[in-house]
PDB file of C-alpha atoms in Angstrom:
ATOM      1  CA  MET A 762     -37.211   4.793  -8.384  1.00  0.00           C
ATOM      2  CA  GLU A 763     -36.215   7.918  -6.512  1.00  0.00           C
ATOM      3  CA  ILE A 764     -34.725   8.313  -3.044  1.00  0.00           C
ATOM      4  CA  GLU A 765     -34.810  11.331  -0.821  1.00  0.00           C
ATOM      5  CA  SER A 766     -31.359  12.595   0.049  1.00  0.00           C
ATOM      6  CA  VAL A 767     -30.457  12.287   3.717  1.00  0.00           C
ATOM      7  CA  SER A 768     -28.636  15.559   3.968  1.00  0.00           C
ATOM      8  CA  GLY A 769     -30.508  16.896   6.978  1.00  0.00           C
ATOM      9  CA  SER A 770     -31.609  20.003   5.133  1.00  0.00           C
ATOM     10  CA  PRO A 771     -35.273  20.901   4.844  1.00  0.00           C
ATOM     11  CA  THR A 772     -34.897  21.162   1.068  1.00  0.00           C
ATOM     12  CA  ALA A 773     -33.759  17.580   0.560  1.00  0.00           C
ATOM     13  CA  LYS A 774     -33.698  16.733  -3.140  1.00  0.00           C
ATOM     14  CA  LYS A 775     -34.705  13.459  -4.675  1.00  0.00           C
ATOM     15  CA  GLU A 776     -32.073  11.368  -6.382  1.00  0.00           C
ATOM     16  CA  SER A 777     -32.426   8.400  -8.630  1.00  0.00           C
ATOM     17  CA  VAL A 778     -30.958   5.068  -7.624  1.00  0.00           C
ATOM     18  CA  SER A 779     -28.421   5.352 -10.429  1.00  0.00           C
ATOM     19  CA  ASP A 780     -27.245   8.701  -9.022  1.00  0.00           C
ATOM     20  CA  VAL A 781     -26.775   7.152  -5.601  1.00  0.00           C
ATOM     21  CA  PHE A 782     -24.855   4.214  -7.080  1.00  0.00           C
ATOM     22  CA  GLU A 783     -22.732   6.623  -9.105  1.00  0.00           C
ATOM     23  CA  ARG A 784     -21.819   8.629  -5.990  1.00  0.00           C
ATOM     24  CA  ILE A 785     -21.025   5.428  -4.067  1.00  0.00           C
ATOM     25  CA  GLY A 786     -18.831   4.231  -6.936  1.00  0.00           C
ATOM     26  CA  GLU A 787     -16.976   7.540  -7.075  1.00  0.00           C
ATOM     27  CA  SER A 788     -16.423   7.446  -3.327  1.00  0.00           C
ATOM     28  CA  ILE A 789     -15.081   3.886  -3.456  1.00  0.00           C
ATOM     29  CA  GLU A 790     -12.796   4.751  -6.362  1.00  0.00           C
ATOM     30  CA  SER A 791     -11.486   7.771  -4.446  1.00  0.00           C
ATOM     31  CA  HIS A 792     -10.707   5.626  -1.390  1.00  0.00           C
ATOM     32  CA  GLU A 793      -9.046   2.994  -3.572  1.00  0.00           C
ATOM     33  CA  ASN A 794      -6.830   5.628  -5.211  1.00  0.00           C
ATOM     34  CA  ARG A 795      -5.759   6.990  -1.805  1.00  0.00           C
ATOM     35  CA  ILE A 796      -4.890   3.514  -0.574  1.00  0.00           C
ATOM     36  CA  ARG A 797      -2.959   2.774  -3.781  1.00  0.00           C
ATOM     37  CA  LYS A 798      -1.020   6.030  -3.404  1.00  0.00           C
ATOM     38  CA  SER A 799      -0.143   5.145   0.206  1.00  0.00           C
ATOM     39  CA  PHE A 800       1.218   1.786  -0.943  1.00  0.00           C
ATOM     40  CA  GLU A 801       3.213   3.403  -3.733  1.00  0.00           C
ATOM     41  CA  VAL A 802       4.770   5.935  -1.347  1.00  0.00           C
ATOM     42  CA  GLY A 803       5.538   3.266   1.245  1.00  0.00           C
ATOM     43  CA  LEU A 804       7.073   0.887  -1.301  1.00  0.00           C
ATOM     44  CA  ALA A 805       9.206   3.478  -3.091  1.00  0.00           C
ATOM     45  CA  ASP A 806      12.899   2.626  -3.100  1.00  0.00           C
ATOM     46  CA  ASP A 807      13.755   5.774  -1.140  1.00  0.00           C
ATOM     47  CA  SER A 808      11.119   5.235   1.560  1.00  0.00           C
ATOM     48  CA  PRO A 809      12.358   4.446   5.085  1.00  0.00           C
ATOM     49  CA  LEU A 810      10.878   0.960   4.896  1.00  0.00           C
ATOM     50  CA  MET A 811      12.615   0.063   1.662  1.00  0.00           C
ATOM     51  CA  SER A 812      16.032   1.731   1.946  1.00  0.00           C
ATOM     52  CA  VAL A 813      19.107   1.103   4.056  1.00  0.00           C
ATOM     53  CA  PRO A 814      18.346   2.614   7.488  1.00  0.00           C
ATOM     54  CA  ASP A 815      20.077   5.905   8.367  1.00  0.00           C
ATOM     55  CA  HIS A 816      21.895   4.438  11.359  1.00  0.00           C
ATOM     56  CA  VAL A 817      23.394   1.748   9.095  1.00  0.00           C
ATOM     57  CA  LYS A 818      24.504   4.392   6.595  1.00  0.00           C
ATOM     58  CA  ALA A 819      26.094   6.324   9.484  1.00  0.00           C
ATOM     59  CA  GLN A 820      27.906   3.144  10.590  1.00  0.00           C
ATOM     60  CA  PHE A 821      29.198   2.655   7.023  1.00  0.00           C
ATOM     61  CA  GLU A 822      30.655   6.184   7.131  1.00  0.00           C
ATOM     62  CA  ARG A 823      32.290   5.567  10.508  1.00  0.00           C
ATOM     63  CA  TRP A 824      33.874   2.363   9.162  1.00  0.00           C
ATOM     64  CA  ASP A 825      35.117   4.214   6.078  1.00  0.00           C
ATOM     65  CA  ASN A 826      36.768   6.826   8.317  1.00  0.00           C
ATOM     66  CA  THR A 827      38.119   4.284  10.822  1.00  0.00           C
ATOM     67  CA  PHE A 828      39.655   1.509   8.752  1.00  0.00           C
ATOM     68  CA  ASN A 829      42.659   2.481   6.616  1.00  0.00           C
ATOM     69  CA  LEU A 830      44.464  -0.774   5.933  1.00  0.00           C
ATOM     70  CA  PRO A 831      43.642  -2.419   2.600  1.00  0.00           C
ATOM     71  CA  GLU A 832      42.670  -5.710   4.281  1.00  0.00           C
ATOM     72  CA  ASP A 833      40.326  -3.899   6.667  1.00  0.00           C
ATOM     73  CA  LYS A 834      38.800  -1.842   3.836  1.00  0.00           C
ATOM     74  CA  ALA A 835      38.177  -5.018   1.820  1.00  0.00           C
ATOM     75  CA  LEU A 836      36.458  -6.625   4.801  1.00  0.00           C
ATOM     76  CA  VAL A 837      34.356  -3.538   5.403  1.00  0.00           C
ATOM     77  CA  GLU A 838      33.331  -3.422   1.730  1.00  0.00           C
ATOM     78  CA  LYS A 839      32.338  -7.099   1.891  1.00  0.00           C
ATOM     79  CA  VAL A 840      30.195  -6.486   4.977  1.00  0.00           C
ATOM     80  CA  LYS A 841      28.618  -3.416   3.360  1.00  0.00           C
ATOM     81  CA  ARG A 842      27.771  -5.434   0.220  1.00  0.00           C
ATOM     82  CA  GLN A 843      26.154  -8.160   2.330  1.00  0.00           C
ATOM     83  CA  VAL A 844      24.097  -5.622   4.300  1.00  0.00           C
ATOM     84  CA  ILE A 845      22.924  -3.996   1.063  1.00  0.00           C
ATOM     85  CA  GLU A 846      22.076  -7.413  -0.433  1.00  0.00           C
ATOM     86  CA  LEU A 847      20.102  -8.243   2.701  1.00  0.00           C
ATOM     87  CA  THR A 848      18.258  -4.926   2.469  1.00  0.00           C
ATOM     88  CA  ASN A 849      17.438  -5.569  -1.204  1.00  0.00           C
ATOM     89  CA  SER A 850      16.220  -9.062  -0.389  1.00  0.00           C
ATOM     90  CA  ASN A 851      14.025  -7.669   2.380  1.00  0.00           C
ATOM     91  CA  ARG A 852      12.708  -4.995  -0.011  1.00  0.00           C
ATOM     92  CA  ASP A 853      11.694  -7.658  -2.533  1.00  0.00           C
ATOM     93  CA  TYR A 854      10.043  -9.776   0.153  1.00  0.00           C
ATOM     94  CA  VAL A 855       8.052  -6.803   1.531  1.00  0.00           C
ATOM     95  CA  ARG A 856       6.894  -5.823  -1.962  1.00  0.00           C
ATOM     96  CA  GLU A 857       5.744  -9.371  -2.746  1.00  0.00           C
ATOM     97  CA  LYS A 858       3.872  -9.693   0.555  1.00  0.00           C
ATOM     98  CA  VAL A 859       2.182  -6.307   0.166  1.00  0.00           C
ATOM     99  CA  ILE A 860       1.094  -7.144  -3.378  1.00  0.00           C
ATOM    100  CA  ASP A 861      -0.208 -10.559  -2.278  1.00  0.00           C
ATOM    101  CA  ASN A 862      -2.119  -9.098   0.637  1.00  0.00           C
ATOM    102  CA  ALA A 863      -3.551  -6.283  -1.487  1.00  0.00           C
ATOM    103  CA  GLN A 864      -4.758  -8.792  -4.087  1.00  0.00           C
ATOM    104  CA  LYS A 865      -6.374 -10.916  -1.374  1.00  0.00           C
ATOM    105  CA  ALA A 866      -8.095  -7.863   0.123  1.00  0.00           C
ATOM    106  CA  LYS A 867      -9.293  -6.746  -3.282  1.00  0.00           C
ATOM    107  CA  LEU A 868     -10.742 -10.176  -4.002  1.00  0.00           C
ATOM    108  CA  GLU A 869     -12.460 -10.294  -0.598  1.00  0.00           C
ATOM    109  CA  MET A 870     -13.948  -6.833  -1.132  1.00  0.00           C
ATOM    110  CA  ALA A 871     -15.167  -7.784  -4.605  1.00  0.00           C
ATOM    111  CA  MET A 872     -16.812 -10.910  -3.205  1.00  0.00           C
ATOM    112  CA  LYS A 873     -18.483  -8.861  -0.478  1.00  0.00           C
ATOM    113  CA  ALA A 874     -19.678  -6.311  -3.043  1.00  0.00           C
ATOM    114  CA  VAL A 875     -21.205  -9.069  -5.162  1.00  0.00           C
ATOM    115  CA  SER A 876     -22.886 -10.533  -2.086  1.00  0.00           C
ATOM    116  CA  LYS A 877     -24.264  -7.152  -0.987  1.00  0.00           C
ATOM    117  CA  THR A 878     -25.481  -6.409  -4.513  1.00  0.00           C
ATOM    118  CA  THR A 879     -27.199  -9.764  -4.696  1.00  0.00           C
ATOM    119  CA  GLN A 880     -28.832  -9.151  -1.327  1.00  0.00           C
ATOM    120  CA  GLY A 881     -29.989  -5.712  -2.429  1.00  0.00           C
ATOM    121  CA  ILE A 882     -31.484  -7.087  -5.600  1.00  0.00           C
ATOM    122  CA  GLN A 883     -33.266  -9.812  -3.662  1.00  0.00           C
ATOM    123  CA  GLN A 884     -34.692  -7.256  -1.264  1.00  0.00           C
ATOM    124  CA  LEU A 885     -35.901  -5.081  -4.161  1.00  0.00           C
ATOM    125  CA  LEU A 886     -37.529  -8.041  -5.840  1.00  0.00           C
ATOM    126  CA  SER A 887     -39.208  -9.241  -2.647  1.00  0.00           C
ATOM    127  CA  ALA A 888     -40.526  -5.740  -1.949  1.00  0.00           C
ATOM    128  CA  GLN A 889     -42.348  -5.632  -5.290  1.00  0.00           C
TER     129      GLN A 889
END
């Protein structure tokens, strides 16, 4: 079966169904790769979402310059460790949630694709 290309040009070429499906598949794969790259960039350890915020780093530096007594320095180091642990815990939580949500979305899209494919096949069969 051949389909006329809807390119708007007067010299529209005919494409086979497999060519159309191949182009659709390539387009979907391209979109999926862009989405995956966005997630990877956002979830990188040095991204703003996953690292200690700049204003917290600046506060750490101010504390280092302000407190000189050994007891104060020990307390500041303990607070800094706790803030970093909290940031790491948050980082792990965000990663887990993003992965879970991405897997759910992927499953939903796969189910929709199967449904649409089934509908398309049914329409082709009923048209014959």
